[in-house]
Amino acid sequence: MCRTAFGTISCLTLLSAGQTRMTDVAVPLRFTPALSRRLLCLTLAIATVGLQALLVAPLLTDMARDLGVGPAAIGRANGLYGVGVAVAALLTAPRLDAWPRRRVLSLALLALGLALAGCALAPDAMMLAAAMAACGLAAGVVLPTTYALAGDLAPQELRSRAVGRVIVGWSLAMVAGVPAAALLAEQLGWRGAYAVVAGIAGVAGLAVLTLPPAARPAGAGLVPYRIALAQPGVLRLLAMTLAYMMAFYGCYTFLTDHLRASEDLGPTLGGWISLSYGLGFGLAVVGNGLIDRRGPWRVAAPTFLLLAGLMLLLALAASESPWLVVALALPWGVVNHFGLNVLVSLLSSGEAKVRGAVLGLYSAVTYVAHFIAGAGLGLVYAGAGFNAVAVVVAVGLAVAAGMALTASRREA
């Protein structure tokens, strides 16, 4: 018997499948131009979601002033975005594998464009909140469907590298998209910036229609939560996702405020941290082949341990110099890229007929972690400071590393 990321199957089956592939179809070990173009469409989809999710930060002051409310009202409206993502992911997860992925992704991106247009046209904070919630509902379908399609389109031998290319969309949004949107807002106002991003979502939705229709997996249909959660390794991976996402959102949310409380610095510091982090996240794509060569489980444990160490280093660096934090944000982005790639690659490596349901649960857990980081770790930050936040998330990452180490030994 041979072990895979999602269970144990017959070695004879693997050998037979391998012989069939060698005689019938040559498995590509490199990205073909066609596959690269298809993955570029999916990267654009992720970049669009990342851009609209990060857009509020640089525009918040202008939005509050224009709508005649305080910053907290805009923050609450933006919070509904996360609620929308989690709700959509939970409601659609059991059904994603029964629907044609290409069509669903295109419609979800077009719906995201309409919701962003609603943000641009919102006459008051209440309508803005409703439009942002609608953005979250659309994004909650876009994210798992995009990751599932990447798994469908790429051969097993290239899956981690394919996922790595797609998640670079988050880096593009952070490094190029948000600064560009801020410049657009200076010329066209915050409403104009939202209108442009709405147009990008529409373009992404049309681009997805150029993808080949993925064959519906045999036996695909309604997948109850108990079936998705019963897949070998899924509960472990979702627990690791919770620790990983809490660490990112907890530290990223409060780090700049912690630095500005101790130093007389302006909001541009957060931009420098984001730029450094985003560059590291994007540059890490060159190392994605390591995950395919060594196997995601073997890469997972050292990645999560490195992240735990980086959280503690960030806390120490913050007490020395904000520019030391900016420098550390680069390796933070690199290691975080590997962490996200490992999680998505493993969650998308199971049976195709349950892939959408599993990734829908992943999206839901991601935004549950977002909420816990803001609410729970926010209390830790208010009561004990950023160092305490760093210790809490480092412990969580260490536990996740232990879970990964146990799984990697079973795979050996």
Tab-separated table of C-alpha atoms in Angstrom:
chain	number	residue	atom	x	y	z
A	1	MET	CA	0.000	0.000	0.000
A	2	CYS	CA	1.161	3.542	-0.731
A	3	ARG	CA	0.212	6.650	1.222
A	4	THR	CA	-1.004	9.865	-0.394
A	5	ALA	CA	-1.880	13.228	1.141
A	6	PHE	CA	-5.482	12.085	1.533
A	7	GLY	CA	-5.187	8.423	2.325
A	8	THR	CA	-3.758	5.045	1.363
A	9	ILE	CA	-4.220	3.370	-2.013
A	10	SER	CA	-2.838	0.327	-3.739
A	11	CYS	CA	0.682	0.628	-5.140
A	12	LEU	CA	-0.415	-1.597	-8.007
A	13	THR	CA	-3.064	0.981	-8.805
A	14	LEU	CA	-0.436	3.707	-8.861
A	15	LEU	CA	1.878	1.638	-11.048
A	16	SER	CA	-0.938	0.794	-13.410
A	17	ALA	CA	-1.979	4.446	-13.628
A	18	GLY	CA	1.635	5.433	-14.220
A	19	GLN	CA	2.006	2.907	-17.044
A	20	THR	CA	-1.187	4.175	-18.619
A	21	ARG	CA	0.048	7.742	-18.497
A	22	MET	CA	3.413	6.814	-20.007
A	23	THR	CA	1.853	4.914	-22.886
A	24	ASP	CA	-1.091	7.187	-23.590
A	25	VAL	CA	-0.208	10.710	-22.515
A	26	ALA	CA	3.165	12.199	-21.603
A	27	VAL	CA	2.833	13.926	-18.256
A	28	PRO	CA	4.304	17.444	-18.607
A	29	LEU	CA	7.016	18.275	-16.113
A	30	ARG	CA	7.076	21.913	-17.186
A	31	PHE	CA	4.354	24.474	-17.602
A	32	THR	CA	3.078	24.574	-21.162
A	33	PRO	CA	2.171	27.992	-22.622
A	34	ALA	CA	-1.502	26.978	-22.569
A	35	LEU	CA	-1.401	26.004	-18.879
A	36	SER	CA	0.476	29.211	-18.013
A	37	ARG	CA	-2.213	31.318	-19.726
A	38	ARG	CA	-4.959	29.465	-17.885
A	39	LEU	CA	-3.271	29.938	-14.539
A	40	LEU	CA	-2.836	33.640	-15.343
A	41	CYS	CA	-6.641	33.952	-15.552
A	42	LEU	CA	-6.940	32.379	-12.106
A	43	THR	CA	-4.174	34.608	-10.748
A	44	LEU	CA	-6.161	37.632	-11.972
A	45	ALA	CA	-9.223	36.312	-10.107
A	46	ILE	CA	-7.280	36.044	-6.827
A	47	ALA	CA	-5.632	39.443	-7.382
A	48	THR	CA	-9.070	41.020	-7.859
A	49	VAL	CA	-10.351	39.571	-4.584
A	50	GLY	CA	-7.163	40.612	-2.799
A	51	LEU	CA	-7.350	44.135	-4.176
A	52	GLN	CA	-10.931	44.784	-3.140
A	53	ALA	CA	-10.302	43.197	0.275
A	54	LEU	CA	-7.344	45.530	0.919
A	55	LEU	CA	-8.844	48.616	-0.702
A	56	VAL	CA	-10.482	50.127	2.368
A	57	ALA	CA	-7.250	50.794	4.279
A	58	PRO	CA	-5.829	53.585	2.067
A	59	LEU	CA	-9.274	55.053	1.277
A	60	LEU	CA	-10.910	54.883	4.716
A	61	THR	CA	-10.401	58.549	5.647
A	62	ASP	CA	-11.840	59.828	2.359
A	63	MET	CA	-14.775	57.415	2.506
A	64	ALA	CA	-15.689	58.451	6.053
A	65	ARG	CA	-15.437	62.149	5.204
A	66	ASP	CA	-17.554	61.827	2.062
A	67	LEU	CA	-20.275	59.769	3.740
A	68	GLY	CA	-20.308	61.944	6.869
A	69	VAL	CA	-19.465	59.179	9.354
A	70	GLY	CA	-16.557	58.252	11.584
A	71	PRO	CA	-13.824	55.752	10.640
A	72	ALA	CA	-15.399	53.134	12.923
A	73	ALA	CA	-18.536	53.054	10.743
A	74	ILE	CA	-16.449	52.271	7.678
A	75	GLY	CA	-14.576	49.656	9.697
A	76	ARG	CA	-17.858	47.978	10.651
A	77	ALA	CA	-18.985	48.035	7.027
A	78	ASN	CA	-15.716	46.408	6.009
A	79	GLY	CA	-16.172	43.816	8.745
A	80	LEU	CA	-19.349	42.679	7.027
A	81	TYR	CA	-17.175	41.720	4.057
A	82	GLY	CA	-15.486	39.025	6.152
A	83	VAL	CA	-18.863	37.842	7.432
A	84	GLY	CA	-20.083	37.588	3.837
A	85	VAL	CA	-17.091	35.488	2.789
A	86	ALA	CA	-17.547	33.040	5.670
A	87	VAL	CA	-21.323	32.734	5.124
A	88	ALA	CA	-20.965	32.175	1.375
A	89	ALA	CA	-18.206	29.614	1.855
A	90	LEU	CA	-20.248	27.660	4.412
A	91	LEU	CA	-23.457	27.749	2.352
A	92	THR	CA	-21.894	26.856	-0.982
A	93	ALA	CA	-19.151	24.419	0.133
A	94	PRO	CA	-21.391	21.325	-0.090
A	95	ARG	CA	-22.552	22.342	-3.584
A	96	LEU	CA	-19.360	23.565	-5.272
A	97	ASP	CA	-18.474	20.157	-6.669
A	98	ALA	CA	-21.916	19.726	-8.218
A	99	TRP	CA	-21.652	22.982	-10.181
A	100	PRO	CA	-19.527	23.630	-13.309
A	101	ARG	CA	-16.528	25.448	-11.846
A	102	ARG	CA	-15.725	27.685	-14.831
A	103	ARG	CA	-19.277	29.020	-15.099
A	104	VAL	CA	-19.610	29.478	-11.328
A	105	LEU	CA	-16.303	31.370	-11.116
A	106	SER	CA	-17.222	33.656	-14.009
A	107	LEU	CA	-20.635	34.458	-12.518
A	108	ALA	CA	-19.135	35.048	-9.064
A	109	LEU	CA	-16.558	37.483	-10.482
A	110	LEU	CA	-19.258	39.346	-12.393
A	111	ALA	CA	-21.336	39.493	-9.194
A	112	LEU	CA	-18.274	40.850	-7.382
A	113	GLY	CA	-17.992	43.554	-10.049
A	114	LEU	CA	-21.634	44.555	-9.527
A	115	ALA	CA	-21.163	44.641	-5.747
A	116	LEU	CA	-18.065	46.852	-6.143
A	117	ALA	CA	-20.082	49.159	-8.396
A	118	GLY	CA	-22.620	49.290	-5.556
A	119	CYS	CA	-19.816	50.422	-3.220
A	120	ALA	CA	-18.871	53.162	-5.680
A	121	LEU	CA	-22.475	54.390	-5.869
A	122	ALA	CA	-23.360	54.009	-2.165
A	123	PRO	CA	-25.119	57.189	-0.929
A	124	ASP	CA	-24.572	56.434	2.755
A	125	ALA	CA	-22.748	54.137	5.140
A	126	MET	CA	-25.665	51.710	5.385
A	127	MET	CA	-25.734	51.079	1.637
A	128	LEU	CA	-21.943	50.813	1.641
A	129	ALA	CA	-22.168	48.126	4.331
A	130	ALA	CA	-24.735	46.205	2.272
A	131	ALA	CA	-22.553	46.433	-0.837
A	132	MET	CA	-19.474	45.261	1.089
A	133	ALA	CA	-21.421	42.302	2.470
A	134	ALA	CA	-22.373	41.455	-1.131
A	135	CYS	CA	-18.670	41.658	-2.069
A	136	GLY	CA	-17.960	39.126	0.661
A	137	LEU	CA	-20.684	36.767	-0.561
A	138	ALA	CA	-19.199	36.834	-4.076
A	139	ALA	CA	-15.606	36.468	-2.831
A	140	GLY	CA	-16.662	33.494	-0.697
A	141	VAL	CA	-17.454	31.663	-3.936
A	142	VAL	CA	-14.540	33.031	-5.987
A	143	LEU	CA	-11.763	31.895	-3.620
A	144	PRO	CA	-12.513	28.159	-3.224
A	145	THR	CA	-13.633	27.800	-6.849
A	146	THR	CA	-10.408	29.392	-8.116
A	147	TYR	CA	-8.235	27.103	-5.995
A	148	ALA	CA	-10.293	24.064	-7.039
A	149	LEU	CA	-9.937	25.003	-10.723
A	150	ALA	CA	-6.172	25.325	-10.309
A	151	GLY	CA	-6.179	21.762	-8.959
A	152	ASP	CA	-8.319	20.600	-11.867
A	153	LEU	CA	-6.197	22.211	-14.588
A	154	ALA	CA	-2.729	21.245	-13.327
A	155	PRO	CA	-1.328	17.694	-13.389
A	156	GLN	CA	-0.483	16.226	-9.989
A	157	GLU	CA	3.271	16.638	-10.592
A	158	LEU	CA	2.886	20.411	-11.025
A	159	ARG	CA	0.033	21.095	-8.614
A	160	SER	CA	2.002	22.851	-5.860
A	161	ARG	CA	3.755	25.082	-8.390
A	162	ALA	CA	0.443	25.810	-10.113
A	163	VAL	CA	-1.186	26.774	-6.804
A	164	GLY	CA	1.891	28.879	-6.025
A	165	ARG	CA	1.447	30.831	-9.247
A	166	VAL	CA	-2.227	31.454	-8.530
A	167	ILE	CA	-1.748	32.675	-4.947
A	168	VAL	CA	0.802	35.219	-6.209
A	169	GLY	CA	-2.358	37.201	-6.965
A	170	TRP	CA	-2.389	38.205	-3.284
A	171	SER	CA	1.120	39.612	-3.667
A	172	LEU	CA	0.197	41.493	-6.840
A	173	ALA	CA	-2.753	43.058	-5.028
A	174	MET	CA	-0.592	44.152	-2.101
A	175	VAL	CA	2.477	45.363	-4.013
A	176	ALA	CA	0.925	46.899	-7.125
A	177	GLY	CA	-2.853	46.962	-6.797
A	178	VAL	CA	-3.348	48.873	-3.558
A	179	PRO	CA	-0.781	51.627	-4.305
A	180	ALA	CA	-2.246	52.015	-7.807
A	181	ALA	CA	-5.764	52.241	-6.370
A	182	ALA	CA	-4.577	54.910	-3.921
A	183	LEU	CA	-3.139	56.940	-6.828
A	184	LEU	CA	-6.394	56.509	-8.732
A	185	ALA	CA	-8.311	57.757	-5.709
A	186	GLU	CA	-6.251	60.959	-5.732
A	187	GLN	CA	-7.341	61.606	-9.321
A	188	LEU	CA	-10.857	60.119	-9.388
A	189	GLY	CA	-11.838	59.963	-5.725
A	190	TRP	CA	-12.536	56.810	-3.741
A	191	ARG	CA	-15.683	56.158	-5.779
A	192	GLY	CA	-13.650	56.217	-8.974
A	193	ALA	CA	-11.167	53.743	-7.509
A	194	TYR	CA	-13.981	51.347	-6.643
A	195	ALA	CA	-15.433	51.754	-10.129
A	196	VAL	CA	-12.101	50.814	-11.721
A	197	VAL	CA	-11.776	47.719	-9.520
A	198	ALA	CA	-15.354	46.791	-10.471
A	199	GLY	CA	-14.249	46.908	-14.103
A	200	ILE	CA	-11.261	44.669	-13.327
A	201	ALA	CA	-13.603	42.123	-11.735
A	202	GLY	CA	-15.727	42.160	-14.882
A	203	VAL	CA	-12.662	41.599	-17.077
A	204	ALA	CA	-11.567	38.725	-14.819
A	205	GLY	CA	-15.023	37.166	-15.087
A	206	LEU	CA	-14.903	37.285	-18.896
A	207	ALA	CA	-11.320	35.983	-18.959
A	208	VAL	CA	-12.388	32.887	-17.009
A	209	LEU	CA	-14.769	32.000	-19.841
A	210	THR	CA	-11.727	31.441	-22.075
A	211	LEU	CA	-10.672	28.499	-19.888
A	212	PRO	CA	-11.506	25.000	-21.137
A	213	PRO	CA	-14.503	23.446	-19.395
A	214	ALA	CA	-13.177	21.120	-16.693
A	215	ALA	CA	-14.595	17.616	-16.838
A	216	ARG	CA	-17.031	17.033	-14.013
A	217	PRO	CA	-15.472	14.479	-11.633
A	218	ALA	CA	-17.184	11.094	-11.591
A	219	GLY	CA	-19.638	10.908	-8.729
A	220	ALA	CA	-19.600	14.686	-8.156
A	221	GLY	CA	-22.713	16.069	-6.531
A	222	LEU	CA	-23.943	17.437	-3.238
A	223	VAL	CA	-21.161	16.872	-0.678
A	224	PRO	CA	-22.361	17.058	2.953
A	225	TYR	CA	-19.972	18.609	5.459
A	226	ARG	CA	-19.473	15.266	7.175
A	227	ILE	CA	-18.156	13.767	3.918
A	228	ALA	CA	-15.739	16.640	3.288
A	229	LEU	CA	-14.541	16.618	6.907
A	230	ALA	CA	-14.133	12.838	6.827
A	231	GLN	CA	-11.490	13.039	4.076
A	232	PRO	CA	-8.134	11.917	5.526
A	233	GLY	CA	-6.111	14.872	6.756
A	234	VAL	CA	-8.765	17.543	6.273
A	235	LEU	CA	-9.527	18.244	9.943
A	236	ARG	CA	-5.803	18.447	10.672
A	237	LEU	CA	-5.267	20.860	7.763
A	238	LEU	CA	-8.204	23.057	8.763
A	239	ALA	CA	-6.803	23.297	12.308
A	240	MET	CA	-3.422	24.263	10.831
A	241	THR	CA	-5.182	26.842	8.647
A	242	LEU	CA	-6.801	28.381	11.725
A	243	ALA	CA	-3.389	28.767	13.435
A	244	TYR	CA	-1.749	30.099	10.269
A	245	MET	CA	-4.440	32.679	9.496
A	246	MET	CA	-4.735	33.852	13.107
A	247	ALA	CA	-0.977	34.446	13.124
A	248	PHE	CA	-1.076	36.470	9.915
A	249	TYR	CA	-4.142	38.587	10.659
A	250	GLY	CA	-3.250	39.023	14.337
A	251	CYS	CA	0.257	40.327	13.669
A	252	TYR	CA	-0.523	42.223	10.457
A	253	THR	CA	-3.500	44.022	12.005
A	254	PHE	CA	-1.782	45.321	15.147
A	255	LEU	CA	1.880	45.603	14.145
A	256	THR	CA	1.749	49.083	12.589
A	257	ASP	CA	-0.358	50.486	15.438
A	258	HIS	CA	2.138	49.074	17.945
A	259	LEU	CA	5.026	50.759	16.121
A	260	ARG	CA	3.240	54.088	15.781
A	261	ALA	CA	2.380	54.088	19.486
A	262	SER	CA	6.060	54.020	20.389
A	263	GLU	CA	7.432	56.111	17.509
A	264	ASP	CA	6.271	59.412	16.013
A	265	LEU	CA	5.550	57.888	12.614
A	266	GLY	CA	2.884	58.456	9.984
A	267	PRO	CA	0.614	55.981	8.191
A	268	THR	CA	3.180	55.472	5.408
A	269	LEU	CA	4.994	53.040	7.711
A	270	GLY	CA	2.192	50.525	7.123
A	271	GLY	CA	2.694	50.953	3.391
A	272	TRP	CA	6.394	50.127	3.672
A	273	ILE	CA	5.628	47.015	5.715
A	274	SER	CA	3.005	45.907	3.187
A	275	LEU	CA	5.366	46.531	0.278
A	276	SER	CA	8.190	44.533	1.874
A	277	TYR	CA	5.854	41.686	2.829
A	278	GLY	CA	4.247	41.603	-0.612
A	279	LEU	CA	7.609	41.527	-2.380
A	280	GLY	CA	8.710	38.577	-0.263
A	281	PHE	CA	5.428	36.776	-0.863
A	282	GLY	CA	5.791	37.212	-4.616
A	283	LEU	CA	9.497	36.353	-4.819
A	284	ALA	CA	8.869	33.046	-3.040
A	285	VAL	CA	7.217	31.666	-6.184
A	286	VAL	CA	10.672	30.676	-7.488
A	287	GLY	CA	10.946	28.110	-4.684
A	288	ASN	CA	7.587	26.392	-5.192
A	289	GLY	CA	9.236	23.449	-6.954
A	290	LEU	CA	10.714	22.456	-3.572
A	291	ILE	CA	7.212	21.601	-2.338
A	292	ASP	CA	6.609	19.287	-5.312
A	293	ARG	CA	10.013	17.629	-4.946
A	294	ARG	CA	9.977	17.028	-1.188
A	295	GLY	CA	6.215	16.768	-0.685
A	296	PRO	CA	3.941	19.320	1.027
A	297	TRP	CA	3.786	17.502	4.377
A	298	ARG	CA	7.579	17.453	4.707
A	299	VAL	CA	7.799	21.177	3.950
A	300	ALA	CA	4.929	22.070	6.301
A	301	ALA	CA	6.580	21.487	9.694
A	302	PRO	CA	9.749	23.578	9.103
A	303	THR	CA	7.650	26.293	7.442
A	304	PHE	CA	5.351	26.660	10.446
A	305	LEU	CA	8.278	26.582	12.867
A	306	LEU	CA	10.018	29.331	10.875
A	307	LEU	CA	6.826	31.379	10.992
A	308	ALA	CA	6.629	30.941	14.763
A	309	GLY	CA	10.190	32.191	15.094
A	310	LEU	CA	9.501	35.141	12.815
A	311	MET	CA	6.524	36.205	14.949
A	312	LEU	CA	8.802	36.400	17.983
A	313	LEU	CA	11.522	38.171	15.979
A	314	LEU	CA	9.007	40.777	14.802
A	315	ALA	CA	8.121	41.541	18.419
A	316	LEU	CA	11.806	41.928	19.322
A	317	ALA	CA	12.513	44.034	16.216
A	318	ALA	CA	9.602	46.346	17.024
A	319	SER	CA	11.324	47.300	20.273
A	320	GLU	CA	14.521	48.200	18.393
A	321	SER	CA	13.586	49.943	15.136
A	322	PRO	CA	10.541	50.165	12.842
A	323	TRP	CA	12.837	49.807	9.838
A	324	LEU	CA	14.100	46.522	11.202
A	325	VAL	CA	10.463	45.399	11.139
A	326	VAL	CA	10.190	46.541	7.507
A	327	ALA	CA	13.271	44.447	6.688
A	328	LEU	CA	11.856	41.380	8.494
A	329	ALA	CA	8.578	41.718	6.602
A	330	LEU	CA	10.363	40.467	3.468
A	331	PRO	CA	11.279	36.995	4.851
A	332	TRP	CA	7.884	36.957	6.600
A	333	GLY	CA	6.266	37.222	3.156
A	334	VAL	CA	8.536	34.507	1.736
A	335	VAL	CA	7.768	31.983	4.486
A	336	ASN	CA	4.061	32.878	4.537
A	337	HIS	CA	3.892	32.110	0.814
A	338	PHE	CA	5.177	28.596	1.503
A	339	GLY	CA	2.721	28.176	4.370
A	340	LEU	CA	-0.273	29.151	2.233
A	341	ASN	CA	0.944	27.043	-0.695
A	342	VAL	CA	1.347	23.956	1.502
A	343	LEU	CA	-2.146	24.305	2.959
A	344	VAL	CA	-3.933	24.915	-0.359
A	345	SER	CA	-1.917	22.236	-2.194
A	346	LEU	CA	-2.744	19.577	0.398
A	347	LEU	CA	-6.407	20.566	0.633
A	348	SER	CA	-6.747	20.466	-3.166
A	349	SER	CA	-4.917	17.155	-3.587
A	350	GLY	CA	-7.794	14.911	-2.566
A	351	GLU	CA	-10.540	13.479	-4.725
A	352	ALA	CA	-11.751	15.912	-7.370
A	353	LYS	CA	-15.411	15.232	-6.532
A	354	VAL	CA	-14.986	16.725	-3.014
A	355	ARG	CA	-12.296	19.327	-3.789
A	356	GLY	CA	-14.669	22.296	-3.949
A	357	ALA	CA	-16.361	21.380	-0.672
A	358	VAL	CA	-13.032	21.025	1.140
A	359	LEU	CA	-11.741	24.353	-0.192
A	360	GLY	CA	-15.025	26.025	0.690
A	361	LEU	CA	-14.484	24.951	4.290
A	362	TYR	CA	-10.935	26.287	4.038
A	363	SER	CA	-12.274	29.732	3.051
A	364	ALA	CA	-14.764	29.661	5.917
A	365	VAL	CA	-12.040	28.774	8.436
A	366	THR	CA	-9.837	31.552	7.018
A	367	TYR	CA	-12.405	34.220	7.804
A	368	VAL	CA	-13.310	32.692	11.152
A	369	ALA	CA	-9.610	33.149	11.939
A	370	HIS	CA	-9.855	36.722	10.645
A	371	PHE	CA	-12.681	37.373	13.127
A	372	ILE	CA	-10.881	35.677	16.051
A	373	ALA	CA	-7.712	37.627	15.284
A	374	GLY	CA	-9.596	40.925	15.333
A	375	ALA	CA	-11.854	40.223	18.310
A	376	GLY	CA	-9.914	37.784	20.487
A	377	LEU	CA	-6.350	38.883	19.779
A	378	GLY	CA	-7.576	42.471	19.842
A	379	LEU	CA	-8.385	41.960	23.524
A	380	VAL	CA	-4.936	40.441	24.080
A	381	TYR	CA	-3.347	43.435	22.345
A	382	ALA	CA	-5.382	45.942	24.346
A	383	GLY	CA	-4.628	44.231	27.651
A	384	ALA	CA	-1.062	42.966	27.278
A	385	GLY	CA	0.415	44.533	24.154
A	386	PHE	CA	1.824	43.274	20.861
A	387	ASN	CA	4.465	41.028	22.473
A	388	ALA	CA	1.702	38.939	24.026
A	389	VAL	CA	-0.029	38.645	20.646
A	390	ALA	CA	3.235	37.436	19.089
A	391	VAL	CA	3.695	34.789	21.790
A	392	VAL	CA	0.099	33.516	21.441
A	393	VAL	CA	0.293	33.121	17.664
A	394	ALA	CA	3.794	31.604	17.853
A	395	VAL	CA	2.480	28.913	20.206
A	396	GLY	CA	-0.382	28.214	17.783
A	397	LEU	CA	2.061	27.895	14.874
A	398	ALA	CA	4.288	25.568	16.916
A	399	VAL	CA	1.279	23.318	17.571
A	400	ALA	CA	0.497	23.360	13.828
A	401	ALA	CA	4.111	22.393	13.105
A	402	GLY	CA	3.781	19.430	15.459
A	403	MET	CA	0.618	18.318	13.658
A	404	ALA	CA	2.429	18.556	10.322
A	405	LEU	CA	5.440	16.628	11.648
A	406	THR	CA	3.202	13.779	12.806
A	407	ALA	CA	1.548	13.610	9.386
A	408	SER	CA	4.883	13.734	7.514
A	409	ARG	CA	6.191	10.772	9.542
A	410	ARG	CA	3.109	8.789	8.588
A	411	GLU	CA	3.743	9.635	4.937
A	412	ALA	CA	7.385	8.486	5.130
